[in-house]
mmCIF file with all atom_site columns, C-alpha atoms in Angstrom:
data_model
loop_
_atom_site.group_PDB
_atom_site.id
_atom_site.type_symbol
_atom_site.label_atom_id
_atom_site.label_alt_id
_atom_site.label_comp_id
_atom_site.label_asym_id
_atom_site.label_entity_id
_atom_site.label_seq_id
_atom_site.pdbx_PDB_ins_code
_atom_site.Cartn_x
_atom_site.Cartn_y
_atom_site.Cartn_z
_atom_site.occupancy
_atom_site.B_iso_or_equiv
_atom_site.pdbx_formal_charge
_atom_site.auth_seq_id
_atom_site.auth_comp_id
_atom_site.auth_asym_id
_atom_site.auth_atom_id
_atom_site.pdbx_PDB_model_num
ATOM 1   C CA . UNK I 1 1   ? 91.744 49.119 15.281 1.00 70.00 ? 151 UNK I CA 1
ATOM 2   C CA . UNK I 1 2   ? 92.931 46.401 13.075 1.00 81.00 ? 152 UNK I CA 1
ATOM 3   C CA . UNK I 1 3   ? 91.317 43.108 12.375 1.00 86.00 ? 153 UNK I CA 1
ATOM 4   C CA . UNK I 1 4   ? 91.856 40.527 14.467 1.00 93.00 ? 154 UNK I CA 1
ATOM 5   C CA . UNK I 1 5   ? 93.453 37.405 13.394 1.00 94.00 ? 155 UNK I CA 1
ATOM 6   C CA . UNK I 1 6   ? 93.200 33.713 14.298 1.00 95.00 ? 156 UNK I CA 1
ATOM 7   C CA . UNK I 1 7   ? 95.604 33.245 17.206 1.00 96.00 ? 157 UNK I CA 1
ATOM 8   C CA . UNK I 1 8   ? 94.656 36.155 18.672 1.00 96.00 ? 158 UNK I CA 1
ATOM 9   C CA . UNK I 1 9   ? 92.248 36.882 22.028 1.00 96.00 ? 159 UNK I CA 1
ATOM 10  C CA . UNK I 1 10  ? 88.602 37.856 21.388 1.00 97.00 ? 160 UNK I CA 1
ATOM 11  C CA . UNK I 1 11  ? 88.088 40.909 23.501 1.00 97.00 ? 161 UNK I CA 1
ATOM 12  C CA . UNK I 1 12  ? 85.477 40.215 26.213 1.00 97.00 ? 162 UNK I CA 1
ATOM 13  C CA . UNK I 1 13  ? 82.003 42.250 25.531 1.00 97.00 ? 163 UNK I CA 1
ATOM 14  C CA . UNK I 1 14  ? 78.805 42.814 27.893 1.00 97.00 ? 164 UNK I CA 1
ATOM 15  C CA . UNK I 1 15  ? 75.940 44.152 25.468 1.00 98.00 ? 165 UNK I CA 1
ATOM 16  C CA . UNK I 1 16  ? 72.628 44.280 25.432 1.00 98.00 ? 166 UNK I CA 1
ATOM 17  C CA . UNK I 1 17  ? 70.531 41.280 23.463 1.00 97.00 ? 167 UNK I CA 1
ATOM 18  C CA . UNK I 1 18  ? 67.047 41.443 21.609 1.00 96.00 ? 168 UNK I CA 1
ATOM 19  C CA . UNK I 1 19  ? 64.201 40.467 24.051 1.00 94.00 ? 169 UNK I CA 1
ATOM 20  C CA . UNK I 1 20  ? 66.145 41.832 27.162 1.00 94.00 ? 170 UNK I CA 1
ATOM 21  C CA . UNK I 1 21  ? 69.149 41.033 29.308 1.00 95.00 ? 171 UNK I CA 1
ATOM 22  C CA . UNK I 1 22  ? 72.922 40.843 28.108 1.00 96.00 ? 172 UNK I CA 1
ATOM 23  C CA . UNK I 1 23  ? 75.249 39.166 26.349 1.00 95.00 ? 173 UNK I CA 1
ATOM 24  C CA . UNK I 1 24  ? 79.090 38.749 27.761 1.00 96.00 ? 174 UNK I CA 1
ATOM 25  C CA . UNK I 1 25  ? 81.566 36.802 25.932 1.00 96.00 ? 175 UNK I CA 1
ATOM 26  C CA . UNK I 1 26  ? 83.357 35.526 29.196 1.00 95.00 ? 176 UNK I CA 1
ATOM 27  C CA . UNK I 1 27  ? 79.624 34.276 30.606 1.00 95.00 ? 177 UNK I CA 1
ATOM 28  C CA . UNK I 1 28  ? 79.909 31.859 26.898 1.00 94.00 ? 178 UNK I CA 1
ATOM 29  C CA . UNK I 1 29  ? 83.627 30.538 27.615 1.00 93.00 ? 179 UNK I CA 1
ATOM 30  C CA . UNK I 1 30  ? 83.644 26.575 27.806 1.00 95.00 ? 180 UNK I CA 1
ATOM 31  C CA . UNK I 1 31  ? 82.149 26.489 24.316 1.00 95.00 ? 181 UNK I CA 1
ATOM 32  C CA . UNK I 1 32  ? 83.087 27.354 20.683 1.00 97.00 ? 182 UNK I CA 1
ATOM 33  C CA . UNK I 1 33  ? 81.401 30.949 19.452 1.00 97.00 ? 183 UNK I CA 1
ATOM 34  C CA . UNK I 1 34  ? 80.515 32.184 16.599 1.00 98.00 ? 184 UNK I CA 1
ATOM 35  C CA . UNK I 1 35  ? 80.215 35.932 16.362 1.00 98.00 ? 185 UNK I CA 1
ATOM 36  C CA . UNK I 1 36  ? 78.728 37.602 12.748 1.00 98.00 ? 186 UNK I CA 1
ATOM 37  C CA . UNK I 1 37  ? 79.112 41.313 12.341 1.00 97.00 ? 187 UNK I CA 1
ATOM 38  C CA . UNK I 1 38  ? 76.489 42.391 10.142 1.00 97.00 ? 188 UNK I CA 1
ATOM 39  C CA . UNK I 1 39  ? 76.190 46.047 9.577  1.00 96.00 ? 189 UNK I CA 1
ATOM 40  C CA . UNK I 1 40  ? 72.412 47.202 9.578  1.00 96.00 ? 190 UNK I CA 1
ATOM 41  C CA . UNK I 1 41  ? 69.207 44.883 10.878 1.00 97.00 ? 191 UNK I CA 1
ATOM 42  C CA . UNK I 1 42  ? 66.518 44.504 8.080  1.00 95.00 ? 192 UNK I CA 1
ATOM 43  C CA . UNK I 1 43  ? 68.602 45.028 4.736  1.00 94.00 ? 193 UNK I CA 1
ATOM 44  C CA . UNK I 1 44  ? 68.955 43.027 1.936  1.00 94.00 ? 194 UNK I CA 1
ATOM 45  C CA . UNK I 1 45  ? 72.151 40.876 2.594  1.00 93.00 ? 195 UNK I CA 1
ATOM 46  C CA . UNK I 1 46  ? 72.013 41.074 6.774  1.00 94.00 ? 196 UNK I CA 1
ATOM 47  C CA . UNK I 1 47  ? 68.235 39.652 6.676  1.00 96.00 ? 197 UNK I CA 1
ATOM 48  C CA . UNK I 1 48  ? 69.676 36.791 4.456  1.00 97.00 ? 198 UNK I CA 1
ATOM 49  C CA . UNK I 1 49  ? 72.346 35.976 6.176  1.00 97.00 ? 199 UNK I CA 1
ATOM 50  C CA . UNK I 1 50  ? 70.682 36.278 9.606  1.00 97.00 ? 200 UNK I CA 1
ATOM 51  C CA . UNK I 1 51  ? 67.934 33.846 8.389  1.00 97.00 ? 201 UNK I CA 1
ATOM 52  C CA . UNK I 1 52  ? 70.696 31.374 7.350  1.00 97.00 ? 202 UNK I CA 1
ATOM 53  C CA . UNK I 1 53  ? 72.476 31.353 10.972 1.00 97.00 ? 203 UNK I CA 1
ATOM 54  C CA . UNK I 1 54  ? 68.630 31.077 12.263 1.00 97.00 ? 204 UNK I CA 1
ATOM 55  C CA . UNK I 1 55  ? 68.278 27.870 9.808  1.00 96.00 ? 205 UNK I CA 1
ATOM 56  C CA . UNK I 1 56  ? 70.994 26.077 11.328 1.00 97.00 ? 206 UNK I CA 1
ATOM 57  C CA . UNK I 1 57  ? 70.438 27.418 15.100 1.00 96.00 ? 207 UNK I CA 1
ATOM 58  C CA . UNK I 1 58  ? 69.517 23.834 16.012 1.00 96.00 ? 208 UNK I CA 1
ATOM 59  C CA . UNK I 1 59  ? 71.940 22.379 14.140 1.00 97.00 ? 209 UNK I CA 1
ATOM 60  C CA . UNK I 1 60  ? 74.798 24.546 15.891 1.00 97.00 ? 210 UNK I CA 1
ATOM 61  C CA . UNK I 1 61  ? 73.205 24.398 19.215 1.00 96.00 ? 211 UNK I CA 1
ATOM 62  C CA . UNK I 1 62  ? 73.241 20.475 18.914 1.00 96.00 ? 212 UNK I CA 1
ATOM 63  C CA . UNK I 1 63  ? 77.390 20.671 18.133 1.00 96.00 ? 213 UNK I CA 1
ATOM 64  C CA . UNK I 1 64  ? 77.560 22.490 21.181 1.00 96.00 ? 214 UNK I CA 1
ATOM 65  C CA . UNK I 1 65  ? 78.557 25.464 19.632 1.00 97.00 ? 215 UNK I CA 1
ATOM 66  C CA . UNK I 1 66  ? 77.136 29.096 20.765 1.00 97.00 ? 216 UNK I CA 1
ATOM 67  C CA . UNK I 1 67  ? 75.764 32.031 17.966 1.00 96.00 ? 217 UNK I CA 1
ATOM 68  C CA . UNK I 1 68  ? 75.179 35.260 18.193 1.00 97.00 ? 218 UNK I CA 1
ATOM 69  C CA . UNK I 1 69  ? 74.538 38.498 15.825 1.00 98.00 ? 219 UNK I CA 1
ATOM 70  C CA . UNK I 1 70  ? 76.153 41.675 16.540 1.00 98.00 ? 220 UNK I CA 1
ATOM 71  C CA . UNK I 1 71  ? 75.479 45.194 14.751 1.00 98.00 ? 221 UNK I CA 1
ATOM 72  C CA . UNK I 1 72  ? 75.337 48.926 15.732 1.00 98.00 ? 222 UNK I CA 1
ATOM 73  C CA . UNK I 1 73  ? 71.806 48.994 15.771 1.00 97.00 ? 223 UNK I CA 1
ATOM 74  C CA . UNK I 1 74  ? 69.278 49.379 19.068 1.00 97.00 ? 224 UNK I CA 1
ATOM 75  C CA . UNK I 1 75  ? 67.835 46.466 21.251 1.00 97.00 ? 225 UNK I CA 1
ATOM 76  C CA . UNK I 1 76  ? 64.393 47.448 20.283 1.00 97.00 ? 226 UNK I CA 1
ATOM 77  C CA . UNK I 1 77  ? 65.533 47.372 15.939 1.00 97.00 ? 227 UNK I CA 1
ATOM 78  C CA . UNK I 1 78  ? 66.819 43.910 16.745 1.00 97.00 ? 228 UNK I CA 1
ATOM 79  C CA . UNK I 1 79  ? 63.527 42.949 18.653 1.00 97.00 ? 229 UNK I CA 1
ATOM 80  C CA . UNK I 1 80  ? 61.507 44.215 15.515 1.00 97.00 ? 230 UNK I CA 1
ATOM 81  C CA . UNK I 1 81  ? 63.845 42.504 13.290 1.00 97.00 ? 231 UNK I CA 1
ATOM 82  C CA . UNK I 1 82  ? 63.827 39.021 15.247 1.00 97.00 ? 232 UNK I CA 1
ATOM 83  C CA . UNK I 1 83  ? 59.792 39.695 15.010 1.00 96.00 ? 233 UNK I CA 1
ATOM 84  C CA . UNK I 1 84  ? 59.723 39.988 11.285 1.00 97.00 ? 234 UNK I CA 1
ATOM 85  C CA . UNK I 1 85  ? 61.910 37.431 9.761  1.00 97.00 ? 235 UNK I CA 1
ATOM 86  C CA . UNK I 1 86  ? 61.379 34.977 12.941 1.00 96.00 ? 236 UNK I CA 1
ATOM 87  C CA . UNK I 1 87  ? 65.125 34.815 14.343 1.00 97.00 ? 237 UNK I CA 1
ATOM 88  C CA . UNK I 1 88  ? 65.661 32.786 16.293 1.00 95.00 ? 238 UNK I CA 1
ATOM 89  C CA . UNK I 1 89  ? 69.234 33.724 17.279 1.00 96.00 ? 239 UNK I CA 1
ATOM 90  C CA . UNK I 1 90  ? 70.409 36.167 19.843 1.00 97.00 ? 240 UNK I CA 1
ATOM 91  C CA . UNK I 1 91  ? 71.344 39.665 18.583 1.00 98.00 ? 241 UNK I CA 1
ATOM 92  C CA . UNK I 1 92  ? 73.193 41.844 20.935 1.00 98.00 ? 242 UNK I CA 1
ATOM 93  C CA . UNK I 1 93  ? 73.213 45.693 20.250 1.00 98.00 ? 243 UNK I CA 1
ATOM 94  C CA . UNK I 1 94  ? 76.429 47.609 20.088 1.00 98.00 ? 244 UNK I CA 1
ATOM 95  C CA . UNK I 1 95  ? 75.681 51.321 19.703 1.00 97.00 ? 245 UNK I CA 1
ATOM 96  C CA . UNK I 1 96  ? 78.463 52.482 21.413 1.00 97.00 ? 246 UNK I CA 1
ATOM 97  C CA . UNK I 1 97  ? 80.554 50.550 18.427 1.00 97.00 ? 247 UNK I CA 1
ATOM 98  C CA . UNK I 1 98  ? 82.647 49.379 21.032 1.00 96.00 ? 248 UNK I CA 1
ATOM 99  C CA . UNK I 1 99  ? 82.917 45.911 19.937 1.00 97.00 ? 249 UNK I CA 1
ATOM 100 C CA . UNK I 1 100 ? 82.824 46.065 16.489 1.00 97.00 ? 250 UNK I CA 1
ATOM 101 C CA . UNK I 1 101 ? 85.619 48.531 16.639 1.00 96.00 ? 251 UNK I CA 1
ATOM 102 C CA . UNK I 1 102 ? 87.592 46.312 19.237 1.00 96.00 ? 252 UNK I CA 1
ATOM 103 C CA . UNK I 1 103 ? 87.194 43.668 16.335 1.00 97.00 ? 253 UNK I CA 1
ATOM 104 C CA . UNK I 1 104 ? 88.458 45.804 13.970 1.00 96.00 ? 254 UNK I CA 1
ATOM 105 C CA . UNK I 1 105 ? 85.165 45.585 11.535 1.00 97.00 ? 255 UNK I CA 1
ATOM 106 C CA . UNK I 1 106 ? 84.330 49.097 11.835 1.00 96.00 ? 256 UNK I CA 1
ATOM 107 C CA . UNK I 1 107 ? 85.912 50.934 8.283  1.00 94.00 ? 257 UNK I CA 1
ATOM 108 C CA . UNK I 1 108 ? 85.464 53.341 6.071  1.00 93.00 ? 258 UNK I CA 1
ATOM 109 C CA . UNK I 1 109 ? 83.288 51.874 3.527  1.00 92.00 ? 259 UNK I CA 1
ATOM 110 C CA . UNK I 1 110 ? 82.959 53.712 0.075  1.00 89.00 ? 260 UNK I CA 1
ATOM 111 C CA . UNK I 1 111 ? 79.107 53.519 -2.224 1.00 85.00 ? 261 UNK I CA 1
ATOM 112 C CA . UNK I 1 112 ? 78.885 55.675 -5.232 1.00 91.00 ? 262 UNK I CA 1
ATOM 113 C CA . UNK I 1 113 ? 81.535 57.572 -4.111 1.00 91.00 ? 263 UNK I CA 1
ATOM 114 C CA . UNK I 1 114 ? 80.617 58.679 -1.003 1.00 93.00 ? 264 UNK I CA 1
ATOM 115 C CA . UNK I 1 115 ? 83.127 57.823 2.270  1.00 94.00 ? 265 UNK I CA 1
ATOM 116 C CA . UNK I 1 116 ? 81.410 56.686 5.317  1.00 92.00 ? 266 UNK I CA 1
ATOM 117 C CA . UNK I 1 117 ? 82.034 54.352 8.196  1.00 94.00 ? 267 UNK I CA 1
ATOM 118 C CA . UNK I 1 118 ? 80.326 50.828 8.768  1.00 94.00 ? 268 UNK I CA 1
ATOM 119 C CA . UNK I 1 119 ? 80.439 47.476 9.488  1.00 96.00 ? 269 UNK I CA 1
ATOM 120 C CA . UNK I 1 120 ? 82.512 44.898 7.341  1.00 95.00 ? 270 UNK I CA 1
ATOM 121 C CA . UNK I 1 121 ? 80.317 41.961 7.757  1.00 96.00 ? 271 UNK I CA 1
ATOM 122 C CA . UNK I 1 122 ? 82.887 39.593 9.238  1.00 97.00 ? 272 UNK I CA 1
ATOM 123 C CA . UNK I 1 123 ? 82.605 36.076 11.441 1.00 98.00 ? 273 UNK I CA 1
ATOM 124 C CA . UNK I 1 124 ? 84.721 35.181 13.621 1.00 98.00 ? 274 UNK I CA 1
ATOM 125 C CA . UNK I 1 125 ? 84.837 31.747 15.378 1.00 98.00 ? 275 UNK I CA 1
ATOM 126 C CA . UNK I 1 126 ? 85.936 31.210 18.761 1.00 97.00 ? 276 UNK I CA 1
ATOM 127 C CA . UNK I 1 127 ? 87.548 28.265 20.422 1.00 97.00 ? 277 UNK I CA 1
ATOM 128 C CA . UNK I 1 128 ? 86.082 27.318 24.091 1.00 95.00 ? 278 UNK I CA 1
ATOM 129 C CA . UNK I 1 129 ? 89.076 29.214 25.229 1.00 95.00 ? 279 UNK I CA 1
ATOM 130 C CA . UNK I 1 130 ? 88.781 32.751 23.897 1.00 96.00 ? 280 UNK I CA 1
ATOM 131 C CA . UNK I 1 131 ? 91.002 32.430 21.481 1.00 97.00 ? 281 UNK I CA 1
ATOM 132 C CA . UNK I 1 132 ? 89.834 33.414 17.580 1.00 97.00 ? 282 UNK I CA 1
ATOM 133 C CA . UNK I 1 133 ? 90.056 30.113 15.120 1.00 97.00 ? 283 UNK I CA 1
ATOM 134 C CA . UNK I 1 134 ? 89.009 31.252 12.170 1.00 97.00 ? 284 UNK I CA 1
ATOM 135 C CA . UNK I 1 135 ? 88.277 34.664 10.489 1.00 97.00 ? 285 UNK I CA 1
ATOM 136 C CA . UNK I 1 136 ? 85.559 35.351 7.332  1.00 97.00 ? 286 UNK I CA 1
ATOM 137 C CA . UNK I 1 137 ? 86.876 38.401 5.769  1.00 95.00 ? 287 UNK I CA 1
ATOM 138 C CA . UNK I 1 138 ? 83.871 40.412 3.917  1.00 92.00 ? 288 UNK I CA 1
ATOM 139 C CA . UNK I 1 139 ? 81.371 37.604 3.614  1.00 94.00 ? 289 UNK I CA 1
ATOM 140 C CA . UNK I 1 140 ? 79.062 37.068 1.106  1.00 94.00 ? 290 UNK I CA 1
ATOM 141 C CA . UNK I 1 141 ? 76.065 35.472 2.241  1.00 94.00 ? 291 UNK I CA 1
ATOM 142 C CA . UNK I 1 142 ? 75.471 32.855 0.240  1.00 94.00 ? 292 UNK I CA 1
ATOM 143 C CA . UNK I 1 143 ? 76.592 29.369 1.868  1.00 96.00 ? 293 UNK I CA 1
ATOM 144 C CA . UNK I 1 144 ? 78.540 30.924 4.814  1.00 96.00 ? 294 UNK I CA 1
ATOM 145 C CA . UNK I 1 145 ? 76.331 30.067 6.736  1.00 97.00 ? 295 UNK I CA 1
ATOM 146 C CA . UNK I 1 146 ? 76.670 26.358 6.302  1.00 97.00 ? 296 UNK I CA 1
ATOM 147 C CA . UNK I 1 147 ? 80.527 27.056 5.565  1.00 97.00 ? 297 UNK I CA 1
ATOM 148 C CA . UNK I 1 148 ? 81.124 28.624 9.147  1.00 97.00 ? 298 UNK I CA 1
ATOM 149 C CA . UNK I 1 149 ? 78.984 25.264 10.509 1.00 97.00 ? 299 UNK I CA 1
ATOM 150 C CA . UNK I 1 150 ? 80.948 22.726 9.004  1.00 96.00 ? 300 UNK I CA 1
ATOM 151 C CA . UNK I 1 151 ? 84.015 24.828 11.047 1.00 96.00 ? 301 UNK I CA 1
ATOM 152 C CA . UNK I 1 152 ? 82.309 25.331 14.010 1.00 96.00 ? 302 UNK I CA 1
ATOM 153 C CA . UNK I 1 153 ? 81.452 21.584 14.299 1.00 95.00 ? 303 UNK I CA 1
ATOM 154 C CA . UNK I 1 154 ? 84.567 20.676 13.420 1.00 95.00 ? 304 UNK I CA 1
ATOM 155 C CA . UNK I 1 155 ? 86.033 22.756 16.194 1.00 94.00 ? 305 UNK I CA 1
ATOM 156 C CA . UNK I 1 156 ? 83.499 21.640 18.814 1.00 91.00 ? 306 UNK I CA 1
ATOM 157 C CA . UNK I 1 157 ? 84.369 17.803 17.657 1.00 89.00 ? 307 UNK I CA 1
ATOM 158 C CA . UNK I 1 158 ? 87.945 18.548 18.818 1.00 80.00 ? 308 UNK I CA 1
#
């Protein structure tokens, strides 16, 4: 599937979330989302930028303005991985892949020459109506977490 653009709908989801329960995009409409596709819980560049979003949790939650984490891995990795680094940050679990393909951030990724598919980390940000403001193409972590803030805020302030 290809990558969704600003302009277009965010597909609805229902996945499972660290710590139990779900996760639905349609149960979050009213408010602005942020959604980060991280490929793999607990390696070098996801645990940074995970700790980042965490940093500024309050800060987003206080602009009114929803996050949550989204990878391929289990319920009970994320749980482990909210544990370790203390998230604090919902993580919901797409094994299936459903979601990240229906994002179009699962690709063929290429590392010392070897083909394999993956997550391209990617953020999207959501208005309160479902419809996709802002796309961050293969993000590298340092400062996108405070860049995708000053957006979200900005989107929240109307």
């Amino acid at each position: 599937m290809a990558l969704l653009r600003s302009g277009d709908t965010a597909p609805d989801f229902e996945l499972p979330r660290d710590g139990g329960g779900s996760l639905s995009l349609s149960a979050l409409r009213g408010k602005p989302v942020v959604l980060f596709f991280y490929p793999k819980d607990d390696t070098k560049g996801c645990t940074q930028e995970a700790i980042a979003f965490s940093g500024l949790a309050q800060e987003f939650a206080a602009a009114g303005v929803v996050l949550v984490g989204i990878s391929p891995d289990s319920v009970k990795s994320h749980d482990r991985f909210v544990g370790k680094h203390g998230l604090t940050i919902p993580l919901a679990a797409d094994e299936e892949k459903a979601v990240v393909d229906a994002y179009g951030v699962w690709v063929e990724k290429s590392m010392y020459g070897r083909k394999y598919m993956g997550v391209e980390r990617t953020t999207f940000l959501i208005d309160a109506h479902g419809t996709i403001d802002r796309v961050w193409e293969k993000v590298k972590v340092p400062g996108h977490a405070e860049e995708v803030f000053a957006a979200a805020k900005a989107l929240a302030a109307g």
